[in-house]
Amino acid sequence: MRWTIRMFFRTLRIVLAPFMLLWEIVTTPKGIVRAADEQQRVDAQTHNLVLYQFKTCPFCIKVRREIRRLSLNIELRDAQHDEQNRSVLLRGGGTLQVPCLQIVDEQGDSQWLYESGKIIAYLQKRFSPAV
Ligand SMILES: N[C@@H](CCC(=O)N[C@@H](CS)C(=O)NCC(=O)O)C(=O)O
């Protein structure tokens, strides 16, 4: 029974994948444009951020869309198929749930931020241009 349910969701994910990716392309806004020196400053800050994600997870798509809108260069790590990324996420964050933003501080210590809404709020607070 468990196997059947797992196979059902796996098949559903495979069938929906192209539509999810198309939806991402269609709904992703243009990135904001910063002055070159300002973008360089932002790039330096996002150097210590990593997003663990699945390609076709709707919550990850939501976060990736915001990353694109804010023109952030954040490294994306596949935690669906890459065993090493999966185990780093599990060991570091404690749960194999995506999206998860790893925030590394100046001492090299990591904070693991789960929940798409919280990640988006964090990115907006830190990187939204002042109006
Ligand atoms: N409330 C969470 C939901 C995240 C969620 O359900 N992620 C799924 C993928 S879409 C997950 O990590 N599943 C674990 C797994 O499939 O192993 C959010 O908004 O980030």
Coordinates of N, CA and C and ligand atoms in Angstrom, one line a residue, residues 13 54 56-60 62-63 79-80 86 96-100 114-119, ligand 1:
R13 N 4.4 13.6 -9.8 CA 5.4 14.6 -9.9 C 6.1 14.6 -11.3
F54 N 14.3 21.4 -4.5 CA 13.9 20.4 -5.6 C 13.5 21.3 -6.8
T56 N 11.2 20.8 -9.0 CA 9.8 21.0 -9.3 C 8.9 21.1 -8.1
C57 N 9.5 21.5 -7.0 CA 8.7 21.7 -5.8 C 8.1 23.1 -5.9
P58 N 6.8 23.2 -5.7 CA 6.1 24.5 -5.9 C 6.6 25.6 -4.9
F59 N 7.0 25.1 -3.6 CA 7.5 26.1 -2.6 C 8.9 26.6 -3.0
C60 N 9.7 25.7 -3.7 CA 11.0 26.1 -4.1 C 10.9 27.0 -5.3
K62 N 8.5 29.1 -5.8 CA 8.1 30.4 -5.2 C 9.4 31.2 -4.7
V63 N 10.3 30.5 -4.0 CA 11.5 31.1 -3.5 C 12.4 31.5 -4.7
A79 N 18.6 19.0 -3.7 CA 18.5 18.0 -2.6 C 17.6 16.9 -2.9
Q80 N 17.2 16.8 -4.2 CA 16.3 15.7 -4.6 C 17.1 14.5 -5.1
R86 N 21.7 16.0 -0.1 CA 20.7 15.5 0.8 C 21.2 15.3 2.2
L96 N 14.9 16.7 6.2 CA 15.0 16.7 4.7 C 13.8 17.4 4.1
Q97 N 13.7 18.7 4.3 CA 12.6 19.4 3.7 C 13.1 20.6 2.9
V98 N 12.5 20.8 1.8 CA 12.9 22.0 1.0 C 11.7 22.9 0.7
P99 N 12.0 24.1 0.5 CA 13.3 24.8 0.4 C 13.9 25.1 1.8
C100 N 15.2 25.1 1.8 CA 15.9 25.5 3.0 C 17.1 26.4 2.7
Y114 N 14.1 27.1 7.3 CA 13.1 26.4 6.5 C 11.8 27.3 6.3
E115 N 10.9 26.8 5.5 CA 9.6 27.4 5.2 C 9.8 28.5 4.1
S116 N 9.2 28.3 3.0 CA 9.3 29.3 1.9 C 8.9 30.7 2.3
G117 N 7.8 30.8 3.1 CA 7.4 32.2 3.5 C 8.5 32.9 4.3
K118 N 9.1 32.1 5.2 CA 10.1 32.7 6.1 C 11.4 33.1 5.2
I119 N 11.7 32.2 4.3 CA 12.9 32.5 3.4 C 12.6 33.8 2.6
Ligands
LIG1 N1 5.5 24.6 4.3 C1 6.7 24.3 3.6 C2 6.3 23.1 2.7 C3 7.6 22.5 2.0 C4 7.4 21.1 1.4 O1 6.3 20.5 1.6 N2 8.4 20.6 0.7 C5 8.3 19.3 0.2 C6 8.7 19.3 -1.3 S1 7.4 20.1 -2.2 C7 9.4 18.4 0.9 O2 10.4 19.0 1.3 N3 9.2 17.1 0.9 C8 10.2 16.2 1.5 C9 10.5 15.1 0.6 O3 9.8 14.9 -0.5 O4 11.4 14.3 0.9 C10 7.1 25.5 2.8 O5 6.4 26.4 2.5 O6 8.4 25.6 2.6

